[in-house]
GROMACS .gro file of C-alpha atoms in nm:
model
  227
    1ASP     CA    1  11.887   4.675  17.962
    2LEU     CA    2  11.836   4.997  18.159
    3ASN     CA    3  11.815   5.015  18.536
    4ILE     CA    4  11.647   5.339  18.647
    5SER     CA    5  11.659   5.425  19.016
    6SER     CA    6  11.298   5.541  19.009
    7THR     CA    7  11.056   5.535  18.719
    8THR     CA    8  10.820   5.776  18.897
    9VAL     CA    9  10.902   6.130  19.003
   10THR     CA   10  10.661   6.324  19.226
   11LEU     CA   11  10.658   6.702  19.185
   12ASN     CA   12  10.457   6.956  19.380
   13THR     CA   13  10.487   7.306  19.522
   14ASP     CA   14  10.733   7.182  19.785
   15GLN     CA   15  10.935   6.956  19.554
   16THR     CA   16  11.004   7.118  19.218
   17HIS     CA   17  11.284   6.889  19.100
   18SER     CA   18  11.414   6.537  19.152
   19LEU     CA   19  11.725   6.337  19.064
   20LEU     CA   20  11.745   5.982  18.933
   21SER     CA   21  12.024   5.757  18.814
   22ILE     CA   22  12.032   5.538  18.505
   23LEU     CA   23  12.258   5.236  18.474
   24SER     CA   24  12.306   4.991  18.191
   25SER     CA   25  12.508   4.674  18.151
   26VAL     CA   26  12.492   4.700  17.772
   27PRO     CA   27  12.631   4.993  17.570
   28GLY     CA   28  12.384   5.145  17.329
   29VAL     CA   29  12.152   5.431  17.244
   30TYR     CA   30  11.833   5.449  17.448
   31THR     CA   31  11.520   5.660  17.428
   32LEU     CA   32  11.348   5.783  17.745
   33SER     CA   33  10.979   5.864  17.717
   34TYR     CA   34  10.775   6.057  17.973
   35SER     CA   35  10.413   6.082  18.078
   36VAL     CA   36  10.220   6.290  18.331
   37THR     CA   37   9.968   6.140  18.574
   38GLY     CA   38   9.778   6.263  18.874
   39GLU     CA   39   9.532   6.540  18.955
   40ASN     CA   40   9.500   6.798  18.676
   41ALA     CA   41   9.741   6.595  18.461
   42ASP     CA   42   9.564   6.720  18.148
   43ASP     CA   43   9.678   7.074  18.233
   44TYR     CA   44  10.042   6.980  18.187
   45ALA     CA   45  10.250   6.859  17.895
   46ALA     CA   46  10.491   6.571  17.928
   47LEU     CA   47  10.855   6.623  17.836
   48ALA     CA   48  10.955   6.535  17.483
   49PRO     CA   49  11.142   6.204  17.453
   50SER     CA   50  11.514   6.230  17.521
   51VAL     CA   51  11.797   6.007  17.407
   52ILE     CA   52  12.098   5.893  17.607
   53ILE     CA   53  12.413   5.724  17.481
   54ILE     CA   54  12.584   5.467  17.701
   55THR     CA   55  12.940   5.364  17.617
   56ASP     CA   56  13.170   5.102  17.763
   57PRO     CA   57  13.463   5.275  17.941
   58ASP     CA   58  13.667   4.954  17.917
   59ILE     CA   59  13.664   4.974  17.537
   60GLY     CA   60  13.902   5.232  17.400
   61HIS     CA   61  13.734   5.507  17.202
   62VAL     CA   62  13.907   5.553  16.868
   63GLU     CA   63  13.812   5.912  16.796
   64ASN     CA   64  13.636   5.974  16.465
   65GLN     CA   65  13.671   5.611  16.362
   66TYR     CA   66  13.352   5.635  16.155
   67PHE     CA   67  13.480   5.922  15.939
   68THR     CA   68  13.815   5.748  15.891
   69SER     CA   69  13.643   5.423  15.790
   70VAL     CA   70  13.429   5.590  15.523
   71ASN     CA   71  13.724   5.805  15.412
   72LEU     CA   72  13.547   6.139  15.456
   73PRO     CA   73  13.629   6.458  15.648
   74VAL     CA   74  13.510   6.480  16.007
   75GLY     CA   75  13.151   6.605  16.002
   76THR     CA   76  13.058   6.449  15.668
   77LEU     CA   77  12.818   6.155  15.656
   78ALA     CA   78  12.856   5.881  15.396
   79ASP     CA   79  12.564   5.790  15.173
   80GLY     CA   80  12.491   5.419  15.131
   81CYS     CA   81  12.363   5.236  14.825
   82PHE     CA   82  12.112   4.994  14.976
   83SER     CA   83  11.757   5.071  14.863
   84PRO     CA   84  11.423   4.943  14.996
   85GLY     CA   85  11.314   4.893  14.635
   86ALA     CA   86  11.029   5.144  14.655
   87GLN     CA   87  10.994   5.513  14.574
   88PHE     CA   88  10.758   5.794  14.667
   89GLN     CA   89  10.589   6.001  14.398
   90CYS     CA   90  10.546   6.361  14.508
   91PRO     CA   91  10.172   6.438  14.480
   92THR     CA   92  10.212   6.792  14.341
   93SER     CA   93  10.506   6.744  14.103
   94THR     CA   94  10.680   6.491  13.882
   95ASN     CA   95  10.962   6.447  14.134
   96VAL     CA   96  11.028   6.099  14.269
   97VAL     CA   97  11.184   6.057  14.613
   98SER     CA   98  11.392   5.753  14.706
   99PHE     CA   99  11.587   5.643  15.012
  100THR     CA  100  11.927   5.480  15.057
  101SER     CA  101  12.096   5.335  15.363
  102THR     CA  102  12.436   5.209  15.471
  103CYS     CA  103  12.261   4.893  15.594
  104ALA     CA  104  12.032   4.646  15.421
  105TRP     CA  105  11.654   4.694  15.440
  106ASP     CA  106  11.400   4.456  15.588
  107THR     CA  107  11.050   4.435  15.442
  108GLU     CA  108  10.842   4.354  15.749
  109GLN     CA  109  10.516   4.352  15.552
  110GLN     CA  110  10.392   4.507  15.230
  111TRP     CA  111  10.488   4.875  15.205
  112GLN     CA  112  10.671   4.868  15.539
  113TYR     CA  113  11.050   4.895  15.536
  114SER     CA  114  11.310   4.910  15.810
  115THR     CA  115  11.684   4.973  15.817
  116LYS     CA  116  11.946   5.043  16.082
  117GLY     CA  117  12.197   5.265  15.908
  118VAL     CA  118  12.277   5.616  15.795
  119VAL     CA  119  11.981   5.701  15.570
  120PHE     CA  120  11.975   5.959  15.289
  121VAL     CA  121  11.672   6.088  15.100
  122ASN     CA  122  11.722   6.152  14.730
  123GLY     CA  123  11.520   6.357  14.485
  124ALA     CA  124  11.552   6.618  14.210
  125GLY     CA  125  11.924   6.549  14.184
  126ILE     CA  126  11.987   6.618  14.554
  127SER     CA  127  12.091   6.372  14.824
  128LEU     CA  128  12.028   6.483  15.183
  129PRO     CA  129  12.095   6.308  15.514
  130PHE     CA  130  11.775   6.186  15.674
  131SER     CA  131  11.869   5.980  15.981
  132ILE     CA  132  12.182   5.850  16.150
  133THR     CA  133  11.997   5.571  16.330
  134GLY     CA  134  11.795   5.418  16.050
  135VAL     CA  135  11.423   5.441  15.995
  136ASP     CA  136  11.100   5.241  16.010
  137MET     CA  137  10.875   5.367  15.733
  138THR     CA  138  10.564   5.304  15.531
  139LEU     CA  139  10.634   5.391  15.170
  140THR     CA  140  10.385   5.360  14.886
  141ASP     CA  141  10.352   5.539  14.553
  142ASP     CA  142  10.146   5.816  14.711
  143ASP     CA  143  10.193   5.795  15.089
  144PHE     CA  144  10.487   5.824  15.325
  145SER     CA  145  10.522   5.806  15.703
  146PHE     CA  146  10.810   5.715  15.931
  147THR     CA  147  10.939   5.667  16.285
  148LEU     CA  148  11.286   5.607  16.423
  149PRO     CA  149  11.355   5.238  16.481
  150ASP     CA  150  11.425   5.055  16.802
  151PHE     CA  151  11.780   5.158  16.889
  152ALA     CA  152  11.856   4.799  16.986
  153LYS     CA  153  11.831   4.687  16.623
  154GLN     CA  154  12.153   4.588  16.454
  155CYS     CA  155  12.270   4.654  16.102
  156ARG     CA  156  12.163   4.337  15.924
  157ASP     CA  157  12.439   4.137  15.757
  158CYS     CA  158  12.422   4.160  15.383
  159ASN     CA  159  12.625   4.074  15.078
  160ASN     CA  160  12.794   4.384  14.948
  161PRO     CA  161  12.902   4.328  14.587
  162ASP     CA  162  13.007   4.690  14.538
  163PRO     CA  163  13.334   4.780  14.716
  164ASN     CA  164  13.243   5.148  14.681
  165CYS     CA  165  12.917   5.102  14.872
  166ASN     CA  166  12.942   5.221  15.231
  167TYR     CA  167  12.832   4.955  15.478
  168TYR     CA  168  12.869   5.059  15.840
  169ASP     CA  169  12.707   4.962  16.171
  170LEU     CA  170  12.747   5.255  16.409
  171SER     CA  171  12.866   5.198  16.766
  172PRO     CA  172  12.772   5.423  17.062
  173ASP     CA  173  13.115   5.587  17.033
  174ASP     CA  174  13.049   5.658  16.665
  175PHE     CA  175  12.726   5.835  16.760
  176ILE     CA  176  12.921   6.056  17.001
  177ASP     CA  177  13.163   6.156  16.726
  178ILE     CA  178  12.883   6.219  16.475
  179LEU     CA  179  12.675   6.422  16.719
  180SER     CA  180  12.965   6.625  16.858
  181SER     CA  181  13.077   6.718  16.506
  182ARG     CA  182  12.715   6.806  16.411
  183ALA     CA  183  12.758   6.584  16.106
  184LEU     CA  184  12.385   6.560  16.029
  185GLY     CA  185  12.345   6.936  15.997
  186MET     CA  186  12.682   6.995  15.832
  187THR     CA  187  12.622   6.732  15.565
  188TYR     CA  188  12.275   6.871  15.500
  189LEU     CA  189  12.406   7.225  15.449
  190ASN     CA  190  12.699   7.109  15.235
  191ASN     CA  191  12.464   6.920  15.005
  192ILE     CA  192  12.232   7.217  14.950
  193GLU     CA  193  12.516   7.464  14.894
  194ASN     CA  194  12.437   7.496  14.524
  195LEU     CA  195  12.072   7.575  14.600
  196ILE     CA  196  12.126   7.883  14.815
  197PRO     CA  197  12.239   8.227  14.693
  198ASP     CA  198  12.604   8.329  14.726
  199TRP     CA  199  12.522   8.605  14.974
  200LEU     CA  200  12.366   8.359  15.220
  201SER     CA  201  12.576   8.129  15.434
  202PHE     CA  202  12.525   7.908  15.737
  203SER     CA  203  12.762   7.773  15.999
  204ILE     CA  204  12.727   7.501  16.260
  205ASP     CA  205  12.951   7.487  16.563
  206ALA     CA  206  13.070   7.160  16.714
  207PHE     CA  207  12.999   7.103  17.081
  208THR     CA  208  13.136   6.896  17.365
  209ILE     CA  209  12.941   6.598  17.494
  210SER     CA  210  12.970   6.519  17.865
  211SER     CA  211  12.841   6.236  18.082
  212GLU     CA  212  12.532   6.448  18.158
  213THR     CA  213  12.438   6.527  17.797
  214THR     CA  214  12.102   6.409  17.667
  215PHE     CA  215  11.960   6.456  17.319
  216GLY     CA  216  11.627   6.504  17.155
  217LEU     CA  217  11.516   6.291  16.862
  218ARG     CA  218  11.579   6.586  16.631
  219GLU     CA  219  11.952   6.535  16.676
  220PHE     CA  220  11.922   6.193  16.512
  221ALA     CA  221  11.697   6.269  16.214
  222THR     CA  222  11.577   6.552  15.995
  223HIS     CA  223  11.209   6.621  15.938
  224VAL     CA  224  11.053   6.516  15.609
  225THR     CA  225  10.701   6.606  15.507
  226THR     CA  226  10.502   6.572  15.189
  227GLY     CA  227  10.413   6.885  14.999
   0.00000   0.00000   0.00000
């Protein structure tokens, strides 16, 4: 769906930067990956993947529509209640970690689960935001690994018997509102408030997104590791 003016950029001592244009006929969230080739390529590191958000200017942007829909303050993510049906047993404790999403889960093969929704990780009585774009993960009783899913995936239709269960398929405009309000970080800090001492506090400032803003994958998901 992306049309890039040039997929190859040549850099040398005489040309230290280059410009390219990216066009898309379909709104969405896209990941750009980079590689380095040529003489002495092993001496250089490729750029980390970056993410761009493409919106449709002909569709009116209802600001903060996501937060209004889930009936929460701006900057607060809503936890879902859809579970993959599997849990992870922490290897060095009795704690069990589970995941929930605002979209249904697909079981692509045994132990492999995928969802396109706002994902929370839950354990030891704490619920923390994990990803705003879903997750592809391998989850067994004693092993856990994950990647972010293809951004083109859609939130799978599902029967929602619980009216209190948040079910929401984010649009590109929703991502802009969530990222500009720093909702991932703000929700994380709000949910660990009872775990930190009274004398310690954190703050996260909102920021303005322009047509030239790109993001790293860390803006879309937190980092989870076993331990």
